[in-house]
Every structure is written in structure tokens, then in C-alpha cells.
PDB file of C-alpha atoms in Angstrom:
ATOM      1  CA  UNK A   1      56.210  35.333 106.338  1.00 44.00           C
ATOM      2  CA  UNK A   2      54.846  34.281 109.667  1.00 48.00           C
ATOM      3  CA  UNK A   3      53.804  31.543 108.443  1.00 51.00           C
ATOM      4  CA  UNK A   4      57.378  30.488 108.777  1.00 85.00           C
ATOM      5  CA  UNK A   5      58.116  30.094 105.048  1.00 91.00           C
ATOM      6  CA  UNK A   6      60.779  31.831 104.368  1.00 94.00           C
ATOM      7  CA  UNK A   7      62.651  29.718 106.977  1.00 93.00           C
ATOM      8  CA  UNK A   8      61.373  25.894 106.527  1.00 92.00           C
ATOM      9  CA  UNK A   9      61.870  26.836 102.606  1.00 93.00           C
ATOM     10  CA  UNK A  10      64.342  29.503 102.248  1.00 92.00           C
ATOM     11  CA  UNK A  11      65.617  27.855  98.831  1.00 91.00           C
ATOM     12  CA  UNK A  12      62.714  29.793  96.952  1.00 91.00           C
ATOM     13  CA  UNK A  13      63.999  33.318  97.715  1.00 92.00           C
ATOM     14  CA  UNK A  14      67.128  32.623  95.834  1.00 90.00           C
ATOM     15  CA  UNK A  15      68.275  35.632  93.547  1.00 85.00           C
ATOM     16  CA  UNK A  16      70.938  37.054  91.601  1.00 80.00           C
ATOM     17  CA  UNK A  17      71.082  40.113  91.312  1.00 73.00           C
ATOM     18  CA  UNK A  18      74.644  40.363  88.494  1.00 69.00           C
ATOM     19  CA  UNK A  19      77.068  37.684  88.881  1.00 67.00           C
ATOM     20  CA  UNK A  20      79.191  38.707  92.092  1.00 70.00           C
ATOM     21  CA  UNK A  21      75.910  39.399  93.843  1.00 77.00           C
ATOM     22  CA  UNK A  22      74.282  36.036  94.853  1.00 83.00           C
ATOM     23  CA  UNK A  23      71.357  35.943  96.934  1.00 86.00           C
ATOM     24  CA  UNK A  24      70.737  31.721  98.547  1.00 89.00           C
ATOM     25  CA  UNK A  25      69.836  31.969 102.567  1.00 92.00           C
ATOM     26  CA  UNK A  26      69.837  28.346 103.645  1.00 90.00           C
ATOM     27  CA  UNK A  27      68.703  28.687 106.932  1.00 90.00           C
ATOM     28  CA  UNK A  28      66.963  31.140 110.075  1.00 91.00           C
ATOM     29  CA  UNK A  29      68.088  32.414 113.069  1.00 92.00           C
ATOM     30  CA  UNK A  30      66.966  33.475 116.137  1.00 92.00           C
ATOM     31  CA  UNK A  31      68.882  37.033 116.283  1.00 93.00           C
ATOM     32  CA  UNK A  32      68.333  38.316 120.379  1.00 90.00           C
ATOM     33  CA  UNK A  33      69.551  41.453 121.949  1.00 89.00           C
ATOM     34  CA  UNK A  34      72.323  44.187 119.844  1.00 89.00           C
ATOM     35  CA  UNK A  35      71.886  41.664 116.853  1.00 92.00           C
ATOM     36  CA  UNK A  36      67.874  42.555 116.486  1.00 94.00           C
ATOM     37  CA  UNK A  37      68.470  45.518 115.244  1.00 93.00           C
ATOM     38  CA  UNK A  38      70.816  48.573 115.479  1.00 92.00           C
ATOM     39  CA  UNK A  39      69.617  52.332 116.143  1.00 90.00           C
ATOM     40  CA  UNK A  40      71.721  54.913 115.870  1.00 88.00           C
ATOM     41  CA  UNK A  41      70.886  58.922 115.399  1.00 85.00           C
ATOM     42  CA  UNK A  42      67.316  59.192 113.645  1.00 81.00           C
ATOM     43  CA  UNK A  43      67.504  55.826 111.536  1.00 88.00           C
ATOM     44  CA  UNK A  44      66.807  52.551 113.189  1.00 93.00           C
ATOM     45  CA  UNK A  45      67.981  49.284 111.480  1.00 95.00           C
ATOM     46  CA  UNK A  46      65.826  45.095 111.429  1.00 96.00           C
ATOM     47  CA  UNK A  47      68.259  43.354 110.140  1.00 96.00           C
ATOM     48  CA  UNK A  48      66.035  40.654 108.128  1.00 96.00           C
ATOM     49  CA  UNK A  49      69.283  39.085 105.957  1.00 95.00           C
ATOM     50  CA  UNK A  50      72.392  38.204 106.165  1.00 94.00           C
ATOM     51  CA  UNK A  51      75.557  36.681 105.025  1.00 93.00           C
ATOM     52  CA  UNK A  52      78.719  36.339 107.427  1.00 92.00           C
ATOM     53  CA  UNK A  53      82.036  34.534 106.210  1.00 92.00           C
ATOM     54  CA  UNK A  54      84.396  33.414 108.560  1.00 92.00           C
ATOM     55  CA  UNK A  55      87.894  34.244 106.879  1.00 94.00           C
ATOM     56  CA  UNK A  56      91.664  31.096 108.055  1.00 93.00           C
ATOM     57  CA  UNK A  57      94.863  32.390 106.679  1.00 94.00           C
ATOM     58  CA  UNK A  58      97.688  29.781 105.728  1.00 93.00           C
ATOM     59  CA  UNK A  59     101.333  29.583 105.304  1.00 92.00           C
ATOM     60  CA  UNK A  60     101.482  25.594 104.101  1.00 87.00           C
ATOM     61  CA  UNK A  61      99.361  26.125 100.800  1.00 92.00           C
ATOM     62  CA  UNK A  62      99.153  22.458 100.430  1.00 92.00           C
ATOM     63  CA  UNK A  63      96.433  20.183  98.903  1.00 94.00           C
ATOM     64  CA  UNK A  64      95.788  18.815 102.285  1.00 94.00           C
ATOM     65  CA  UNK A  65      95.271  21.746 103.818  1.00 93.00           C
ATOM     66  CA  UNK A  66      93.270  23.273 100.897  1.00 94.00           C
ATOM     67  CA  UNK A  67      91.176  19.881 101.276  1.00 95.00           C
ATOM     68  CA  UNK A  68      91.325  20.264 105.147  1.00 94.00           C
ATOM     69  CA  UNK A  69      89.772  24.243 104.482  1.00 93.00           C
ATOM     70  CA  UNK A  70      87.041  22.291 102.040  1.00 93.00           C
ATOM     71  CA  UNK A  71      85.616  19.137 104.547  1.00 93.00           C
ATOM     72  CA  UNK A  72      86.174  21.437 107.500  1.00 90.00           C
ATOM     73  CA  UNK A  73      82.847  21.079 109.763  1.00 89.00           C
ATOM     74  CA  UNK A  74      80.645  25.031 110.255  1.00 87.00           C
ATOM     75  CA  UNK A  75      81.231  26.723 113.241  1.00 84.00           C
ATOM     76  CA  UNK A  76      78.246  26.394 115.494  1.00 82.00           C
ATOM     77  CA  UNK A  77      74.637  27.919 114.760  1.00 78.00           C
ATOM     78  CA  UNK A  78      75.978  27.641 111.380  1.00 83.00           C
ATOM     79  CA  UNK A  79      74.625  26.416 108.923  1.00 81.00           C
ATOM     80  CA  UNK A  80      75.401  23.233 107.033  1.00 83.00           C
ATOM     81  CA  UNK A  81      75.173  25.092 103.592  1.00 84.00           C
ATOM     82  CA  UNK A  82      77.749  27.115 103.966  1.00 89.00           C
ATOM     83  CA  UNK A  83      79.886  27.982 100.575  1.00 90.00           C
ATOM     84  CA  UNK A  84      83.451  27.373 101.756  1.00 92.00           C
ATOM     85  CA  UNK A  85      86.179  28.682  99.457  1.00 93.00           C
ATOM     86  CA  UNK A  86      89.987  28.474  98.956  1.00 95.00           C
ATOM     87  CA  UNK A  87      92.150  31.495  97.268  1.00 94.00           C
ATOM     88  CA  UNK A  88      95.776  31.441  96.842  1.00 93.00           C
ATOM     89  CA  UNK A  89      96.746  35.711  97.493  1.00 93.00           C
ATOM     90  CA  UNK A  90      99.257  37.439  95.874  1.00 81.00           C
ATOM     91  CA  UNK A  91     101.352  36.816  99.410  1.00 76.00           C
ATOM     92  CA  UNK A  92     102.254  33.131  98.421  1.00 84.00           C
ATOM     93  CA  UNK A  93      99.760  32.871 101.793  1.00 94.00           C
ATOM     94  CA  UNK A  94      95.564  31.007 100.794  1.00 95.00           C
ATOM     95  CA  UNK A  95      92.588  31.840 102.656  1.00 96.00           C
ATOM     96  CA  UNK A  96      90.145  29.275 104.132  1.00 95.00           C
ATOM     97  CA  UNK A  97      86.487  31.292 103.621  1.00 95.00           C
ATOM     98  CA  UNK A  98      83.481  29.991 104.441  1.00 94.00           C
ATOM     99  CA  UNK A  99      79.799  32.057 103.912  1.00 92.00           C
ATOM    100  CA  UNK A 100      76.765  31.200 105.838  1.00 93.00           C
ATOM    101  CA  UNK A 101      74.052  33.153 103.982  1.00 93.00           C
ATOM    102  CA  UNK A 102      69.953  33.611 106.483  1.00 94.00           C
ATOM    103  CA  UNK A 103      67.280  34.793 107.830  1.00 95.00           C
ATOM    104  CA  UNK A 104      66.811  36.685 110.642  1.00 95.00           C
ATOM    105  CA  UNK A 105      64.056  34.506 112.361  1.00 94.00           C
ATOM    106  CA  UNK A 106      60.581  36.950 113.035  1.00 92.00           C
ATOM    107  CA  UNK A 107      61.657  40.187 112.441  1.00 95.00           C
ATOM    108  CA  UNK A 108      58.197  41.025 111.534  1.00 95.00           C
ATOM    109  CA  UNK A 109      57.457  39.974 115.048  1.00 94.00           C
ATOM    110  CA  UNK A 110      60.669  43.243 116.606  1.00 94.00           C
ATOM    111  CA  UNK A 111      59.217  45.993 117.997  1.00 94.00           C
ATOM    112  CA  UNK A 112      58.675  49.410 117.394  1.00 95.00           C
ATOM    113  CA  UNK A 113      57.289  52.505 119.279  1.00 94.00           C
ATOM    114  CA  UNK A 114      56.591  56.130 118.306  1.00 94.00           C
ATOM    115  CA  UNK A 115      57.337  58.828 120.141  1.00 92.00           C
ATOM    116  CA  UNK A 116      56.042  61.975 118.292  1.00 90.00           C
ATOM    117  CA  UNK A 117      57.617  65.874 119.312  1.00 80.00           C
ATOM    118  CA  UNK A 118      56.599  69.031 117.368  1.00 73.00           C
ATOM    119  CA  UNK A 119      58.261  72.189 117.040  1.00 67.00           C
ATOM    120  CA  UNK A 120      57.851  75.476 116.009  1.00 64.00           C
ATOM    121  CA  UNK A 121      60.349  77.219 114.174  1.00 59.00           C
ATOM    122  CA  UNK A 122      58.100  80.976 113.265  1.00 56.00           C
ATOM    123  CA  UNK A 123      57.934  81.745 117.089  1.00 55.00           C
ATOM    124  CA  UNK A 124      61.079  80.074 118.513  1.00 57.00           C
ATOM    125  CA  UNK A 125      59.558  77.901 120.532  1.00 56.00           C
ATOM    126  CA  UNK A 126      60.499  74.005 121.776  1.00 55.00           C
ATOM    127  CA  UNK A 127      57.558  72.434 122.619  1.00 53.00           C
ATOM    128  CA  UNK A 128      58.198  68.394 123.601  1.00 49.00           C
ATOM    129  CA  UNK A 129      55.696  65.795 123.096  1.00 50.00           C
ATOM    130  CA  UNK A 130      52.587  68.141 123.106  1.00 52.00           C
ATOM    131  CA  UNK A 131      52.367  72.104 123.103  1.00 53.00           C
ATOM    132  CA  UNK A 132      50.566  74.213 124.660  1.00 57.00           C
ATOM    133  CA  UNK A 133      46.618  73.792 126.969  1.00 58.00           C
ATOM    134  CA  UNK A 134      45.555  76.299 124.265  1.00 69.00           C
ATOM    135  CA  UNK A 135      45.859  74.609 121.900  1.00 77.00           C
ATOM    136  CA  UNK A 136      43.548  71.392 122.427  1.00 83.00           C
ATOM    137  CA  UNK A 137      44.590  68.071 123.540  1.00 88.00           C
ATOM    138  CA  UNK A 138      46.141  66.145 120.744  1.00 91.00           C
ATOM    139  CA  UNK A 139      44.435  63.760 119.310  1.00 95.00           C
ATOM    140  CA  UNK A 140      47.244  60.736 116.965  1.00 97.00           C
ATOM    141  CA  UNK A 141      45.560  58.998 114.074  1.00 98.00           C
ATOM    142  CA  UNK A 142      47.171  56.275 112.191  1.00 98.00           C
ATOM    143  CA  UNK A 143      46.316  56.356 108.528  1.00 96.00           C
ATOM    144  CA  UNK A 144      47.493  54.419 105.242  1.00 95.00           C
ATOM    145  CA  UNK A 145      47.748  56.568 102.245  1.00 93.00           C
ATOM    146  CA  UNK A 146      44.422  56.146 100.599  1.00 94.00           C
ATOM    147  CA  UNK A 147      43.933  58.444 104.340  1.00 94.00           C
ATOM    148  CA  UNK A 148      41.616  55.393 106.098  1.00 96.00           C
ATOM    149  CA  UNK A 149      42.417  54.009 109.189  1.00 97.00           C
ATOM    150  CA  UNK A 150      44.440  51.317 110.726  1.00 97.00           C
ATOM    151  CA  UNK A 151      44.914  50.210 113.130  1.00 97.00           C
ATOM    152  CA  UNK A 152      47.870  48.497 115.600  1.00 96.00           C
ATOM    153  CA  UNK A 153      47.353  46.920 118.716  1.00 90.00           C
ATOM    154  CA  UNK A 154      43.892  46.758 118.203  1.00 92.00           C
ATOM    155  CA  UNK A 155      43.441  51.166 118.009  1.00 96.00           C
ATOM    156  CA  UNK A 156      44.105  53.810 115.164  1.00 97.00           C
ATOM    157  CA  UNK A 157      43.858  56.601 118.167  1.00 97.00           C
ATOM    158  CA  UNK A 158      45.123  57.531 120.328  1.00 97.00           C
ATOM    159  CA  UNK A 159      44.820  60.857 123.506  1.00 95.00           C
ATOM    160  CA  UNK A 160      46.997  62.811 124.448  1.00 92.00           C
ATOM    161  CA  UNK A 161      48.072  60.998 127.398  1.00 93.00           C
ATOM    162  CA  UNK A 162      48.544  57.407 125.381  1.00 95.00           C
ATOM    163  CA  UNK A 163      49.927  58.474 123.053  1.00 95.00           C
ATOM    164  CA  UNK A 164      52.758  60.364 125.598  1.00 92.00           C
ATOM    165  CA  UNK A 165      54.291  57.211 126.484  1.00 92.00           C
ATOM    166  CA  UNK A 166      54.711  55.837 122.761  1.00 94.00           C
ATOM    167  CA  UNK A 167      53.180  54.145 120.512  1.00 97.00           C
ATOM    168  CA  UNK A 168      54.340  50.416 120.087  1.00 96.00           C
ATOM    169  CA  UNK A 169      53.380  48.052 117.212  1.00 97.00           C
ATOM    170  CA  UNK A 170      54.793  45.108 116.464  1.00 96.00           C
ATOM    171  CA  UNK A 171      57.572  45.860 112.410  1.00 96.00           C
ATOM    172  CA  UNK A 172      55.019  43.791 109.990  1.00 96.00           C
ATOM    173  CA  UNK A 173      51.955  45.620 111.732  1.00 97.00           C
ATOM    174  CA  UNK A 174      53.815  48.189 110.600  1.00 97.00           C
ATOM    175  CA  UNK A 175      54.145  47.231 107.225  1.00 96.00           C
ATOM    176  CA  UNK A 176      50.993  47.069 106.823  1.00 96.00           C
ATOM    177  CA  UNK A 177      49.644  49.971 106.868  1.00 97.00           C
ATOM    178  CA  UNK A 178      51.323  50.403 104.505  1.00 95.00           C
ATOM    179  CA  UNK A 179      50.120  47.558 102.858  1.00 95.00           C
ATOM    180  CA  UNK A 180      53.201  45.710 102.693  1.00 95.00           C
ATOM    181  CA  UNK A 181      54.816  42.951 104.167  1.00 95.00           C
ATOM    182  CA  UNK A 182      58.004  41.394 103.651  1.00 96.00           C
ATOM    183  CA  UNK A 183      57.381  38.421 101.363  1.00 94.00           C
ATOM    184  CA  UNK A 184      56.193  41.114  98.639  1.00 93.00           C
ATOM    185  CA  UNK A 185      58.142  41.440  95.318  1.00 91.00           C
ATOM    186  CA  UNK A 186      59.566  44.617  95.302  1.00 90.00           C
ATOM    187  CA  UNK A 187      58.530  45.778  91.918  1.00 87.00           C
ATOM    188  CA  UNK A 188      55.034  46.217  92.657  1.00 87.00           C
ATOM    189  CA  UNK A 189      56.246  49.180  94.604  1.00 87.00           C
ATOM    190  CA  UNK A 190      59.019  49.918  92.853  1.00 82.00           C
ATOM    191  CA  UNK A 191      59.525  49.994  88.181  1.00 78.00           C
ATOM    192  CA  UNK A 192      63.404  49.520  89.446  1.00 72.00           C
ATOM    193  CA  UNK A 193      65.499  47.218  87.653  1.00 72.00           C
ATOM    194  CA  UNK A 194      67.355  44.250  89.203  1.00 72.00           C
ATOM    195  CA  UNK A 195      65.298  43.488  92.540  1.00 80.00           C
ATOM    196  CA  UNK A 196      65.185  41.157  94.355  1.00 83.00           C
ATOM    197  CA  UNK A 197      61.737  38.751  94.902  1.00 86.00           C
ATOM    198  CA  UNK A 198      61.352  39.633  97.954  1.00 92.00           C
ATOM    199  CA  UNK A 199      61.650  42.449 100.419  1.00 94.00           C
ATOM    200  CA  UNK A 200      62.466  39.963 102.774  1.00 95.00           C
ATOM    201  CA  UNK A 201      66.206  39.502 100.659  1.00 92.00           C
ATOM    202  CA  UNK A 202      67.083  43.108  99.631  1.00 90.00           C
ATOM    203  CA  UNK A 203      65.914  45.601 102.306  1.00 92.00           C
ATOM    204  CA  UNK A 204      63.839  49.081 102.364  1.00 94.00           C
ATOM    205  CA  UNK A 205      62.804  51.660 104.123  1.00 94.00           C
ATOM    206  CA  UNK A 206      60.199  52.426 106.667  1.00 95.00           C
ATOM    207  CA  UNK A 207      59.001  55.903 106.275  1.00 94.00           C
ATOM    208  CA  UNK A 208      57.014  57.223 108.325  1.00 95.00           C
ATOM    209  CA  UNK A 209      55.362  61.232 108.082  1.00 95.00           C
ATOM    210  CA  UNK A 210      53.401  63.442 110.487  1.00 95.00           C
ATOM    211  CA  UNK A 211      50.831  65.932 109.909  1.00 95.00           C
ATOM    212  CA  UNK A 212      49.779  68.453 111.984  1.00 92.00           C
ATOM    213  CA  UNK A 213      46.486  69.970 112.303  1.00 91.00           C
ATOM    214  CA  UNK A 214      44.889  72.810 114.321  1.00 87.00           C
ATOM    215  CA  UNK A 215      41.473  72.901 115.517  1.00 86.00           C
ATOM    216  CA  UNK A 216      39.777  73.546 111.921  1.00 87.00           C
ATOM    217  CA  UNK A 217      41.978  72.341 110.132  1.00 90.00           C
ATOM    218  CA  UNK A 218      40.869  69.383 110.544  1.00 92.00           C
ATOM    219  CA  UNK A 219      37.587  67.167 109.999  1.00 92.00           C
ATOM    220  CA  UNK A 220      37.879  65.546 112.706  1.00 94.00           C
ATOM    221  CA  UNK A 221      35.320  66.091 115.911  1.00 94.00           C
ATOM    222  CA  UNK A 222      38.038  66.061 118.662  1.00 94.00           C
ATOM    223  CA  UNK A 223      38.989  69.923 120.364  1.00 92.00           C
ATOM    224  CA  UNK A 224      41.862  69.393 119.937  1.00 90.00           C
ATOM    225  CA  UNK A 225      46.028  69.187 118.249  1.00 91.00           C
ATOM    226  CA  UNK A 226      45.502  66.077 115.260  1.00 94.00           C
ATOM    227  CA  UNK A 227      48.369  64.669 114.767  1.00 95.00           C
ATOM    228  CA  UNK A 228      47.947  62.212 111.031  1.00 97.00           C
ATOM    229  CA  UNK A 229      50.367  59.351 110.954  1.00 97.00           C
ATOM    230  CA  UNK A 230      50.732  57.703 107.463  1.00 97.00           C
ATOM    231  CA  UNK A 231      53.056  54.764 106.176  1.00 96.00           C
ATOM    232  CA  UNK A 232      55.045  54.016 103.202  1.00 95.00           C
ATOM    233  CA  UNK A 233      58.102  51.703 102.021  1.00 94.00           C
ATOM    234  CA  UNK A 234      59.948  52.669 100.113  1.00 91.00           C
ATOM    235  CA  UNK A 235      62.750  50.548  98.189  1.00 88.00           C
TER     236      UNK A 235
END
């Protein structure tokens, strides 16, 4: 959470998903630039929990080499609590590995910008942003799943001019409109089995549903089209 518990006490997030998959974060790192997010096509990924493994192959599998591996200081920016392993490979060489499990420091503060548009297939028209003038201006309204309004950046609605340059808010604010945060127990959202204790370690999908309603179809005090945006979390 933004209080920093995941950084101050990461061991509280330990969870054994299966015999071979164990969440054991021991530190936080401030991610910047391309390490803080990745966008490809129509999806955007913000990492919250990460694991990095550093490996070295040794032809000399002596006890001294093994001990040197187990005593090796971690690389720069790597937690002192790394897990060290020594493995004899099939070709008689050996592999020394250091695995670091850590949280992104404040992924909920990463900014996500929404720019929307619509398409009318029945007329064969592709209309970027906001359609034809005679339909009236588009008002964008952000709502929770129960239909109540939700504010991000102090606003729950945007005029056509305001929305055309993008609606920007932090990941944490967008999640709050789905009644969730990174430390929510996933079982409160899904009935699945073997779930991690927190969304922060497990991961999730943040879905934006956009519903466009023309004048007469909506009940807003607005002479034009209304776009309702509803945010939900899926695990």
C-alpha cells in the first residue's frame, strides 16, 4: 500500500503457491523508465512483484568453488537476502545461481492515461475521438460497478475538450474505482483456489468498459453523447 508496508515488512507477503512456486519478497526497488512499465499492442503492464536470477556456469565443481558461490556477495542493487543455489549439471559442469525476489517500490503511483474513441461499423465510418458535430459533444463519466460516480484527480466527468487530451490518473486511483488496491486479498474478488494473499504478489487485470449513449438514451443533463467508463479488477 502507499503506507509502504510492502517495503517495510515484505515478509508479510510470503506465500507458497505450490511446491515449486513460492513468493518470498525481501526488498523493494524503485523502478524507472522502461523497467516501470511495458506497453505492447493493446495491453500495458505495470510490474508489482519481480524475481531476478543471476547464474554462472563453472567447469570446476570443487567444494571450494561451491563455497565461493554460496559466499558470493550479491550484485549491486540486489537484496542481501538473495537465495543462493549450487547445481551439478548433466555435463559435469556446475551452476551457481542467485535469485532475488522483490517488490516495485510504488507501482500504484504510476500514471495511466485513457484516450477513447468509437467506431460505427454500420456506416463504415471510423471516427477518431468524438464523431460528427450534429451528434453533440461527448461527455465522459467515470463510474463504479454499482453505477455511482468515481473521481480520479478530483474529477468524475470530463468535457469533450478535456477528454480529448487524455484522462490521467495513478494506477492506485483507477483501482480505487474498482474498489480494490494492491494489498487486497484476491479471494475477495475471485473464488479461485491457490491464490496468493495479495494482488501485489499475484497480479491482476484492470479492465475498462466504455459504453457510449446518444442523446435520449442517457439521463444526464447533457445535450450530446455520454461515454460511461467503468473500471473493474479481474484475477
